[in-house]
């Protein structure tokens, strides 16, 4: 799975250079209504993009649909796109997921480049080749593994993000730190989110993306070690789903951060993750992410949501746990009682 990743200081220079390396006939740029307004202007004046044709879809993950992708295929079809055409996806995870799938299937696949405009997109969705759309009420139900030809990450886009969007992406970075090394994890806990040094953030993003890239290169189709990237997500997805069911939606990364609290607790219980590192990570999450409140009456529903996770096998809930920072244990199981104990721990930590 080859994917060129560029941590870009100069978007104009890097887009120009990367497009010069790739032969194509027509160039299409996919945005959503938000990135068209906020991010497309940052591409103004780039000579090589002058003839590009723009396709804009509705923003928000609820529009990552078959209808939306059919609209993209229709536009490509009606505007002379060929097998030699190129698509640039300019947006967050919704745009890179849908655009990546549209490009990978149009005429059995055209070249595409991702330019993530959110931190979450940069450190997760845009990298690693997972593409797809939601279907039948299920997230990412239809899709293919198909890496972008290049991913260009430019931190100028992150300057347009509010604190919540930054923190949402930062949770995935924290997860990458936890699965990689003590130094990376420590650097992430020390970073001052209230007073962002964007150059240093760009460096941390580069390191975070390399961690993901290493894992994905080893296991592109998630047969084994790529499951490391699911740390925090089994419980996190259940929190995210509950928040939607109860009409109090939380951002993906927030749910992952709270999921990490429970899954690091399970790691302490089952694979001897050090108590001190659990406390330090929990303190960071509590300080920056606040609380997702629920009571023990909701434990059964949360458990049921975990049983629906598409990473489970044979109906058994599958966790990725840690024996230490960087010591990854995939395919771990926990009983209902153990999961409830982890939820009790969460409630205690957050004063619920
Ligand atoms: N989002 C996790 C992965 O790409 O595998």
mmCIF file of C-alpha atoms and ligand atoms in Angstrom:
data_model
loop_
_atom_site.group_PDB
_atom_site.id
_atom_site.type_symbol
_atom_site.label_atom_id
_atom_site.label_comp_id
_atom_site.label_asym_id
_atom_site.label_seq_id
_atom_site.Cartn_x
_atom_site.Cartn_y
_atom_site.Cartn_z
ATOM 1 C CA UNK A 1 0.000 0.000 0.000
ATOM 2 C CA UNK A 2 1.960 3.017 -1.177
ATOM 3 C CA UNK A 3 0.850 6.461 -0.219
ATOM 4 C CA UNK A 4 3.019 9.532 -0.409
ATOM 5 C CA UNK A 5 2.526 11.693 2.696
ATOM 6 C CA UNK A 6 3.690 15.271 2.620
ATOM 7 C CA UNK A 7 3.769 17.439 5.722
ATOM 8 C CA UNK A 8 3.514 20.691 3.865
ATOM 9 C CA UNK A 9 4.773 24.108 4.903
ATOM 10 C CA UNK A 10 3.904 25.621 1.538
ATOM 11 C CA UNK A 11 0.702 24.248 0.048
ATOM 12 C CA UNK A 12 1.160 26.031 -3.273
ATOM 13 C CA UNK A 13 4.627 24.601 -3.809
ATOM 14 C CA UNK A 14 3.698 21.098 -2.665
ATOM 15 C CA UNK A 15 0.509 20.803 -4.742
ATOM 16 C CA UNK A 16 2.357 22.093 -7.775
ATOM 17 C CA UNK A 17 5.217 19.626 -7.268
ATOM 18 C CA UNK A 18 3.003 16.618 -6.663
ATOM 19 C CA UNK A 19 0.743 17.325 -9.632
ATOM 20 C CA UNK A 20 3.803 17.797 -11.851
ATOM 21 C CA UNK A 21 4.832 14.217 -10.993
ATOM 22 C CA UNK A 22 1.473 12.753 -12.016
ATOM 23 C CA UNK A 23 0.067 12.582 -15.492
ATOM 24 C CA UNK A 24 -3.666 13.314 -15.772
ATOM 25 C CA UNK A 25 -6.092 14.773 -18.295
ATOM 26 C CA UNK A 26 -8.826 16.433 -16.196
ATOM 27 C CA UNK A 27 -8.579 17.602 -12.615
ATOM 28 C CA UNK A 28 -11.553 17.572 -10.215
ATOM 29 C CA UNK A 29 -11.637 19.008 -6.704
ATOM 30 C CA UNK A 30 -14.204 17.687 -4.253
ATOM 31 C CA UNK A 31 -15.230 19.894 -1.324
ATOM 32 C CA UNK A 32 -18.205 20.061 1.002
ATOM 33 C CA UNK A 33 -20.161 23.255 1.610
ATOM 34 C CA UNK A 34 -17.971 24.171 4.598
ATOM 35 C CA UNK A 35 -14.585 23.478 3.071
ATOM 36 C CA UNK A 36 -15.678 25.240 -0.115
ATOM 37 C CA UNK A 37 -16.212 28.380 1.957
ATOM 38 C CA UNK A 38 -13.385 28.093 4.486
ATOM 39 C CA UNK A 39 -10.616 26.120 2.786
ATOM 40 C CA UNK A 40 -10.958 26.502 -0.983
ATOM 41 C CA UNK A 41 -9.810 30.168 -0.718
ATOM 42 C CA UNK A 42 -6.468 28.885 0.643
ATOM 43 C CA UNK A 43 -5.907 27.266 -2.774
ATOM 44 C CA UNK A 44 -6.600 30.491 -4.687
ATOM 45 C CA UNK A 45 -3.862 31.574 -7.080
ATOM 46 C CA UNK A 46 -2.326 28.110 -7.455
ATOM 47 C CA UNK A 47 -1.697 28.089 -11.180
ATOM 48 C CA UNK A 48 -1.847 24.316 -11.620
ATOM 49 C CA UNK A 49 -5.408 24.284 -10.184
ATOM 50 C CA UNK A 50 -6.765 26.965 -12.498
ATOM 51 C CA UNK A 51 -8.500 24.541 -14.852
ATOM 52 C CA UNK A 52 -9.806 22.296 -12.087
ATOM 53 C CA UNK A 53 -13.532 21.600 -11.930
ATOM 54 C CA UNK A 54 -15.084 21.808 -8.481
ATOM 55 C CA UNK A 55 -17.672 19.388 -7.120
ATOM 56 C CA UNK A 56 -19.329 20.385 -3.855
ATOM 57 C CA UNK A 57 -21.362 18.067 -1.665
ATOM 58 C CA UNK A 58 -23.360 18.751 1.490
ATOM 59 C CA UNK A 59 -21.331 18.785 4.687
ATOM 60 C CA UNK A 60 -21.792 16.419 7.646
ATOM 61 C CA UNK A 61 -21.361 12.670 8.042
ATOM 62 C CA UNK A 62 -25.127 12.149 7.608
ATOM 63 C CA UNK A 63 -24.587 13.093 3.943
ATOM 64 C CA UNK A 64 -21.942 10.410 3.361
ATOM 65 C CA UNK A 65 -24.572 8.579 1.352
ATOM 66 C CA UNK A 66 -25.173 6.612 -1.810
ATOM 67 C CA UNK A 67 -27.081 9.616 -3.214
ATOM 68 C CA UNK A 68 -24.136 11.930 -2.573
ATOM 69 C CA UNK A 69 -21.623 9.583 -4.168
ATOM 70 C CA UNK A 70 -23.958 9.016 -7.129
ATOM 71 C CA UNK A 71 -23.933 12.795 -7.576
ATOM 72 C CA UNK A 72 -20.128 12.758 -7.714
ATOM 73 C CA UNK A 73 -20.028 9.879 -10.226
ATOM 74 C CA UNK A 74 -22.654 11.668 -12.332
ATOM 75 C CA UNK A 75 -20.644 14.880 -12.372
ATOM 76 C CA UNK A 76 -17.481 13.019 -13.341
ATOM 77 C CA UNK A 77 -19.321 11.144 -16.076
ATOM 78 C CA UNK A 78 -20.916 14.272 -17.533
ATOM 79 C CA UNK A 79 -17.719 16.308 -17.419
ATOM 80 C CA UNK A 80 -15.396 14.095 -19.446
ATOM 81 C CA UNK A 81 -13.589 12.392 -16.598
ATOM 82 C CA UNK A 82 -11.579 9.465 -17.893
ATOM 83 C CA UNK A 83 -9.400 6.762 -16.363
ATOM 84 C CA UNK A 84 -6.561 9.275 -16.567
ATOM 85 C CA UNK A 85 -8.343 11.935 -14.535
ATOM 86 C CA UNK A 86 -7.335 13.048 -11.074
ATOM 87 C CA UNK A 87 -9.425 13.981 -8.069
ATOM 88 C CA UNK A 88 -8.370 16.070 -5.084
ATOM 89 C CA UNK A 89 -10.441 15.634 -1.931
ATOM 90 C CA UNK A 90 -10.327 18.823 0.105
ATOM 91 C CA UNK A 91 -12.073 18.334 3.425
ATOM 92 C CA UNK A 92 -12.475 16.385 6.639
ATOM 93 C CA UNK A 93 -13.006 12.656 6.982
ATOM 94 C CA UNK A 94 -16.418 12.756 5.342
ATOM 95 C CA UNK A 95 -15.005 14.242 2.114
ATOM 96 C CA UNK A 96 -11.883 12.055 2.022
ATOM 97 C CA UNK A 97 -13.878 8.865 2.762
ATOM 98 C CA UNK A 98 -16.561 9.560 0.155
ATOM 99 C CA UNK A 99 -14.196 11.131 -2.373
ATOM 100 C CA UNK A 100 -11.702 8.294 -1.982
ATOM 101 C CA UNK A 101 -14.448 5.753 -2.635
ATOM 102 C CA UNK A 102 -15.806 7.739 -5.608
ATOM 103 C CA UNK A 103 -12.332 7.968 -7.165
ATOM 104 C CA UNK A 104 -11.465 4.326 -6.446
ATOM 105 C CA UNK A 105 -14.603 3.049 -8.177
ATOM 106 C CA UNK A 106 -15.095 5.490 -11.070
ATOM 107 C CA UNK A 107 -14.032 3.610 -14.218
ATOM 108 C CA UNK A 108 -12.513 1.057 -11.808
ATOM 109 C CA UNK A 109 -10.304 3.672 -10.225
ATOM 110 C CA UNK A 110 -8.712 7.023 -10.963
ATOM 111 C CA UNK A 111 -5.841 8.715 -9.120
ATOM 112 C CA UNK A 112 -6.679 10.778 -6.095
ATOM 113 C CA UNK A 113 -5.022 13.058 -3.559
ATOM 114 C CA UNK A 114 -6.326 13.850 -0.077
ATOM 115 C CA UNK A 115 -5.862 17.289 1.431
ATOM 116 C CA UNK A 116 -7.330 16.949 4.936
ATOM 117 C CA UNK A 117 -8.643 20.169 6.424
ATOM 118 C CA UNK A 118 -9.348 18.902 9.936
ATOM 119 C CA UNK A 119 -6.922 17.519 12.476
ATOM 120 C CA UNK A 120 -9.026 14.365 12.775
ATOM 121 C CA UNK A 121 -8.888 13.891 9.014
ATOM 122 C CA UNK A 122 -5.135 14.507 8.874
ATOM 123 C CA UNK A 123 -4.153 12.013 11.552
ATOM 124 C CA UNK A 124 -6.785 9.399 10.779
ATOM 125 C CA UNK A 125 -9.285 9.319 7.906
ATOM 126 C CA UNK A 126 -7.123 10.731 5.094
ATOM 127 C CA UNK A 127 -4.282 8.284 5.735
ATOM 128 C CA UNK A 128 -4.364 4.507 5.444
ATOM 129 C CA UNK A 129 -6.627 3.796 2.512
ATOM 130 C CA UNK A 130 -9.997 3.203 4.162
ATOM 131 C CA UNK A 131 -12.699 4.713 1.944
ATOM 132 C CA UNK A 132 -16.458 4.395 2.020
ATOM 133 C CA UNK A 133 -19.953 5.629 2.667
ATOM 134 C CA UNK A 134 -22.670 4.977 5.230
ATOM 135 C CA UNK A 135 -25.483 2.659 4.145
ATOM 136 C CA UNK A 136 -28.734 1.403 5.655
ATOM 137 C CA UNK A 137 -28.098 3.389 8.821
ATOM 138 C CA UNK A 138 -24.668 1.770 9.296
ATOM 139 C CA UNK A 139 -21.473 3.775 9.358
ATOM 140 C CA UNK A 140 -18.883 3.027 6.654
ATOM 141 C CA UNK A 141 -20.883 -0.054 5.629
ATOM 142 C CA UNK A 142 -19.814 0.073 1.974
ATOM 143 C CA UNK A 143 -16.292 0.864 0.880
ATOM 144 C CA UNK A 144 -12.907 -0.360 -0.248
ATOM 145 C CA UNK A 145 -9.345 -0.247 0.960
ATOM 146 C CA UNK A 146 -7.702 2.014 -1.586
ATOM 147 C CA UNK A 147 -4.945 4.434 -0.597
ATOM 148 C CA UNK A 148 -4.711 7.941 -2.001
ATOM 149 C CA UNK A 149 -1.747 8.494 -4.316
ATOM 150 C CA UNK A 150 -0.726 11.320 -2.031
ATOM 151 C CA UNK A 151 -1.850 13.012 1.174
ATOM 152 C CA UNK A 152 -0.850 16.639 1.650
ATOM 153 C CA UNK A 153 -1.113 17.840 5.245
ATOM 154 C CA UNK A 154 -0.855 21.579 5.790
ATOM 155 C CA UNK A 155 -1.413 22.958 9.273
ATOM 156 C CA UNK A 156 -2.720 26.297 7.963
ATOM 157 C CA UNK A 157 -6.053 24.535 7.581
ATOM 158 C CA UNK A 158 -6.043 23.688 11.298
ATOM 159 C CA UNK A 159 -5.966 27.390 12.156
ATOM 160 C CA UNK A 160 -9.585 27.583 10.993
ATOM 161 C CA UNK A 161 -10.632 24.913 13.505
ATOM 162 C CA UNK A 162 -12.379 25.610 16.782
ATOM 163 C CA UNK A 163 -11.142 24.065 20.029
ATOM 164 C CA UNK A 164 -13.614 21.167 19.837
ATOM 165 C CA UNK A 165 -12.479 20.112 16.389
ATOM 166 C CA UNK A 166 -8.866 20.378 17.433
ATOM 167 C CA UNK A 167 -9.427 18.255 20.504
ATOM 168 C CA UNK A 168 -11.367 15.722 18.489
ATOM 169 C CA UNK A 169 -8.331 15.124 16.261
ATOM 170 C CA UNK A 170 -5.966 15.319 19.196
ATOM 171 C CA UNK A 171 -7.594 12.265 20.804
ATOM 172 C CA UNK A 172 -6.504 10.124 17.839
ATOM 173 C CA UNK A 173 -2.993 11.557 18.235
ATOM 174 C CA UNK A 174 -3.037 10.579 21.899
ATOM 175 C CA UNK A 175 -4.074 7.074 20.840
ATOM 176 C CA UNK A 176 -1.152 6.956 18.385
ATOM 177 C CA UNK A 177 1.167 8.057 21.203
ATOM 178 C CA UNK A 178 -0.143 5.310 23.483
ATOM 179 C CA UNK A 179 0.411 2.578 20.900
ATOM 180 C CA UNK A 180 3.888 3.795 19.978
ATOM 181 C CA UNK A 181 6.360 5.059 22.585
ATOM 182 C CA UNK A 182 6.682 6.597 26.009
ATOM 183 C CA UNK A 183 8.383 9.703 24.559
ATOM 184 C CA UNK A 184 5.567 10.320 22.060
ATOM 185 C CA UNK A 185 2.910 9.832 24.734
ATOM 186 C CA UNK A 186 4.721 12.210 27.132
ATOM 187 C CA UNK A 187 5.102 14.887 24.452
ATOM 188 C CA UNK A 188 1.379 14.707 23.753
ATOM 189 C CA UNK A 189 0.421 15.033 27.432
ATOM 190 C CA UNK A 190 2.691 18.087 27.742
ATOM 191 C CA UNK A 191 1.346 19.956 24.695
ATOM 192 C CA UNK A 192 -0.413 23.211 25.596
ATOM 193 C CA UNK A 193 -3.787 23.044 23.882
ATOM 194 C CA UNK A 194 -4.851 26.424 25.264
ATOM 195 C CA UNK A 195 -1.964 28.209 23.644
ATOM 196 C CA UNK A 196 -1.212 26.372 20.433
ATOM 197 C CA UNK A 197 2.206 26.483 18.855
ATOM 198 C CA UNK A 198 1.190 25.522 15.296
ATOM 199 C CA UNK A 199 4.738 24.689 14.185
ATOM 200 C CA UNK A 200 5.126 22.241 17.043
ATOM 201 C CA UNK A 201 1.634 20.889 16.393
ATOM 202 C CA UNK A 202 2.686 20.241 12.790
ATOM 203 C CA UNK A 203 5.707 18.295 14.042
ATOM 204 C CA UNK A 204 3.503 16.223 16.372
ATOM 205 C CA UNK A 205 1.039 15.613 13.518
ATOM 206 C CA UNK A 206 3.913 14.409 11.319
ATOM 207 C CA UNK A 207 5.000 11.945 14.026
ATOM 208 C CA UNK A 208 1.423 10.821 14.579
ATOM 209 C CA UNK A 209 0.861 10.178 10.883
ATOM 210 C CA UNK A 210 4.120 8.194 10.678
ATOM 211 C CA UNK A 211 2.913 5.963 13.511
ATOM 212 C CA UNK A 212 -0.313 5.251 11.660
ATOM 213 C CA UNK A 213 1.537 4.785 8.389
ATOM 214 C CA UNK A 214 3.903 2.208 9.943
ATOM 215 C CA UNK A 215 0.987 0.193 11.295
ATOM 216 C CA UNK A 216 -0.957 0.368 8.027
ATOM 217 C CA UNK A 217 2.083 -0.597 5.933
ATOM 218 C CA UNK A 218 2.498 -3.703 8.063
ATOM 219 C CA UNK A 219 -1.168 -4.675 7.878
ATOM 220 C CA UNK A 220 -3.104 -2.709 5.236
ATOM 221 C CA UNK A 221 -6.248 -4.867 5.409
ATOM 222 C CA UNK A 222 -6.599 -5.025 9.207
ATOM 223 C CA UNK A 223 -5.973 -8.726 9.643
ATOM 224 C CA UNK A 224 -3.803 -8.160 12.708
ATOM 225 C CA UNK A 225 -1.722 -5.290 14.016
ATOM 226 C CA UNK A 226 -3.841 -2.564 12.344
ATOM 227 C CA UNK A 227 -6.355 -3.390 15.084
ATOM 228 C CA UNK A 228 -3.994 -1.415 17.350
ATOM 229 C CA UNK A 229 -5.640 1.663 15.849
ATOM 230 C CA UNK A 230 -8.888 0.577 17.507
ATOM 231 C CA UNK A 231 -7.585 1.342 21.002
ATOM 232 C CA UNK A 232 -10.287 3.362 22.771
ATOM 233 C CA UNK A 233 -12.775 2.754 19.972
ATOM 234 C CA UNK A 234 -14.801 -0.227 21.242
ATOM 235 C CA UNK A 235 -16.132 1.751 24.202
ATOM 236 C CA UNK A 236 -15.700 5.045 22.316
ATOM 237 C CA UNK A 237 -18.060 4.004 19.518
ATOM 238 C CA UNK A 238 -20.654 2.939 22.115
ATOM 239 C CA UNK A 239 -20.435 6.392 23.764
ATOM 240 C CA UNK A 240 -20.706 8.039 20.342
ATOM 241 C CA UNK A 241 -23.774 5.968 19.388
ATOM 242 C CA UNK A 242 -25.455 6.589 22.761
ATOM 243 C CA UNK A 243 -24.854 10.315 22.357
ATOM 244 C CA UNK A 244 -26.639 10.232 18.976
ATOM 245 C CA UNK A 245 -29.502 8.076 20.272
ATOM 246 C CA UNK A 246 -30.056 10.535 23.087
ATOM 247 C CA UNK A 247 -29.819 13.618 20.870
ATOM 248 C CA UNK A 248 -26.742 14.988 22.585
ATOM 249 C CA UNK A 249 -24.139 14.226 19.923
ATOM 250 C CA UNK A 250 -20.453 14.267 20.788
ATOM 251 C CA UNK A 251 -17.561 14.483 18.375
ATOM 252 C CA UNK A 252 -15.820 11.247 17.414
ATOM 253 C CA UNK A 253 -12.499 12.134 19.051
ATOM 254 C CA UNK A 254 -14.183 13.064 22.326
ATOM 255 C CA UNK A 255 -15.870 9.659 22.421
ATOM 256 C CA UNK A 256 -12.484 8.033 21.720
ATOM 257 C CA UNK A 257 -10.849 10.001 24.556
ATOM 258 C CA UNK A 258 -13.513 8.808 27.013
ATOM 259 C CA UNK A 259 -13.261 5.304 25.523
ATOM 260 C CA UNK A 260 -9.526 5.384 26.249
ATOM 261 C CA UNK A 261 -10.274 5.934 29.942
ATOM 262 C CA UNK A 262 -12.268 2.674 30.069
ATOM 263 C CA UNK A 263 -9.952 0.671 27.838
ATOM 264 C CA UNK A 264 -6.799 1.723 29.682
ATOM 265 C CA UNK A 265 -8.555 0.666 32.881
ATOM 266 C CA UNK A 266 -9.241 -2.738 31.284
ATOM 267 C CA UNK A 267 -5.582 -2.755 30.223
ATOM 268 C CA UNK A 268 -4.520 -2.191 33.821
ATOM 269 C CA UNK A 269 -6.748 -5.019 35.041
ATOM 270 C CA UNK A 270 -6.005 -7.516 32.319
ATOM 271 C CA UNK A 271 -2.637 -6.777 30.804
ATOM 272 C CA UNK A 272 -0.910 -4.905 33.655
ATOM 273 C CA UNK A 273 -0.862 -1.435 32.130
ATOM 274 C CA UNK A 274 0.870 0.748 34.782
ATOM 275 C CA UNK A 275 -1.545 2.484 37.187
ATOM 276 C CA UNK A 276 0.498 5.694 37.162
ATOM 277 C CA UNK A 277 0.260 6.039 33.366
ATOM 278 C CA UNK A 278 -3.459 5.346 33.548
ATOM 279 C CA UNK A 279 -3.849 8.190 36.082
ATOM 280 C CA UNK A 280 -1.778 10.631 34.038
ATOM 281 C CA UNK A 281 -3.718 9.911 30.856
ATOM 282 C CA UNK A 282 -7.078 10.141 32.644
ATOM 283 C CA UNK A 283 -6.070 13.495 34.213
ATOM 284 C CA UNK A 284 -5.238 14.896 30.754
ATOM 285 C CA UNK A 285 -8.550 13.692 29.313
ATOM 286 C CA UNK A 286 -10.595 14.976 32.257
ATOM 287 C CA UNK A 287 -8.954 18.394 32.071
ATOM 288 C CA UNK A 288 -9.393 18.881 28.321
ATOM 289 C CA UNK A 289 -12.427 16.862 27.274
ATOM 290 C CA UNK A 290 -14.880 17.362 30.125
ATOM 291 C CA UNK A 291 -17.407 14.618 30.814
ATOM 292 C CA UNK A 292 -19.886 12.500 28.910
ATOM 293 C CA UNK A 293 -22.456 11.841 31.597
ATOM 294 C CA UNK A 294 -24.466 8.651 31.986
ATOM 295 C CA UNK A 295 -25.699 6.517 34.859
ATOM 296 C CA UNK A 296 -25.454 2.807 35.661
ATOM 297 C CA UNK A 297 -28.969 2.440 34.195
ATOM 298 C CA UNK A 298 -27.354 2.956 30.775
ATOM 299 C CA UNK A 299 -24.644 0.305 31.185
ATOM 300 C CA UNK A 300 -26.751 -2.396 29.522
ATOM 301 C CA UNK A 301 -27.399 -0.205 26.490
ATOM 302 C CA UNK A 302 -23.704 0.685 26.232
ATOM 303 C CA UNK A 303 -22.813 -3.004 26.447
ATOM 304 C CA UNK A 304 -25.337 -3.845 23.735
ATOM 305 C CA UNK A 305 -23.874 -1.133 21.510
ATOM 306 C CA UNK A 306 -20.417 -2.660 22.013
ATOM 307 C CA UNK A 307 -21.730 -6.042 20.854
ATOM 308 C CA UNK A 308 -22.655 -4.406 17.507
ATOM 309 C CA UNK A 309 -19.134 -3.158 16.807
ATOM 310 C CA UNK A 310 -18.132 -4.354 13.358
ATOM 311 C CA UNK A 311 -14.677 -5.333 14.619
ATOM 312 C CA UNK A 312 -16.153 -8.139 16.766
ATOM 313 C CA UNK A 313 -15.735 -11.738 15.725
ATOM 314 C CA UNK A 314 -18.230 -14.541 16.444
ATOM 315 C CA UNK A 315 -20.266 -12.197 18.638
ATOM 316 C CA UNK A 316 -17.346 -11.690 21.043
ATOM 317 C CA UNK A 317 -16.474 -8.084 21.868
ATOM 318 C CA UNK A 318 -12.963 -7.407 20.633
ATOM 319 C CA UNK A 319 -10.663 -4.977 22.426
ATOM 320 C CA UNK A 320 -7.198 -3.708 21.745
ATOM 321 C CA UNK A 321 -5.440 -3.274 25.090
ATOM 322 C CA UNK A 322 -1.939 -2.285 26.201
ATOM 323 C CA UNK A 323 0.585 -3.969 28.507
ATOM 324 C CA UNK A 324 2.598 -0.719 28.558
ATOM 325 C CA UNK A 325 2.750 2.356 26.376
ATOM 326 C CA UNK A 326 3.738 0.858 23.016
ATOM 327 C CA UNK A 327 3.070 -2.762 24.081
ATOM 328 C CA UNK A 328 0.004 -3.596 21.985
ATOM 329 C CA UNK A 329 -2.270 -6.559 22.764
ATOM 330 C CA UNK A 330 -4.855 -7.087 20.040
ATOM 331 C CA UNK A 331 -7.859 -9.467 20.172
ATOM 332 C CA UNK A 332 -8.467 -9.176 23.917
ATOM 333 C CA UNK A 333 -11.788 -10.076 25.440
ATOM 334 C CA UNK A 334 -13.556 -8.820 28.546
ATOM 335 C CA UNK A 335 -16.645 -10.163 30.287
ATOM 336 C CA UNK A 336 -19.761 -8.072 30.795
ATOM 337 C CA UNK A 337 -18.812 -7.697 34.486
ATOM 338 C CA UNK A 338 -15.334 -6.475 33.586
ATOM 339 C CA UNK A 339 -16.763 -3.977 31.113
ATOM 340 C CA UNK A 340 -19.222 -2.719 33.742
ATOM 341 C CA UNK A 341 -16.303 -2.341 36.160
ATOM 342 C CA UNK A 342 -14.509 -0.205 33.556
ATOM 343 C CA UNK A 343 -17.662 1.936 33.252
ATOM 344 C CA UNK A 344 -17.736 2.224 37.071
ATOM 345 C CA UNK A 345 -14.125 3.413 36.926
ATOM 346 C CA UNK A 346 -15.079 6.025 34.307
ATOM 347 C CA UNK A 347 -17.968 7.266 36.492
ATOM 348 C CA UNK A 348 -15.700 7.508 39.535
ATOM 349 C CA UNK A 349 -13.040 9.434 37.592
ATOM 350 C CA UNK A 350 -15.587 11.910 36.264
ATOM 351 C CA UNK A 351 -17.521 12.270 39.504
ATOM 352 C CA UNK A 352 -20.747 10.739 38.153
HETATM 353 N N1 LIG B 1 -9.299 4.513 11.680
HETATM 354 C C1 LIG B 1 -8.506 3.389 11.951
HETATM 355 C C2 LIG B 1 -7.875 2.797 10.746
HETATM 356 O O1 LIG B 1 -7.643 3.474 9.774
HETATM 357 O O2 LIG B 1 -7.632 1.620 10.718
#
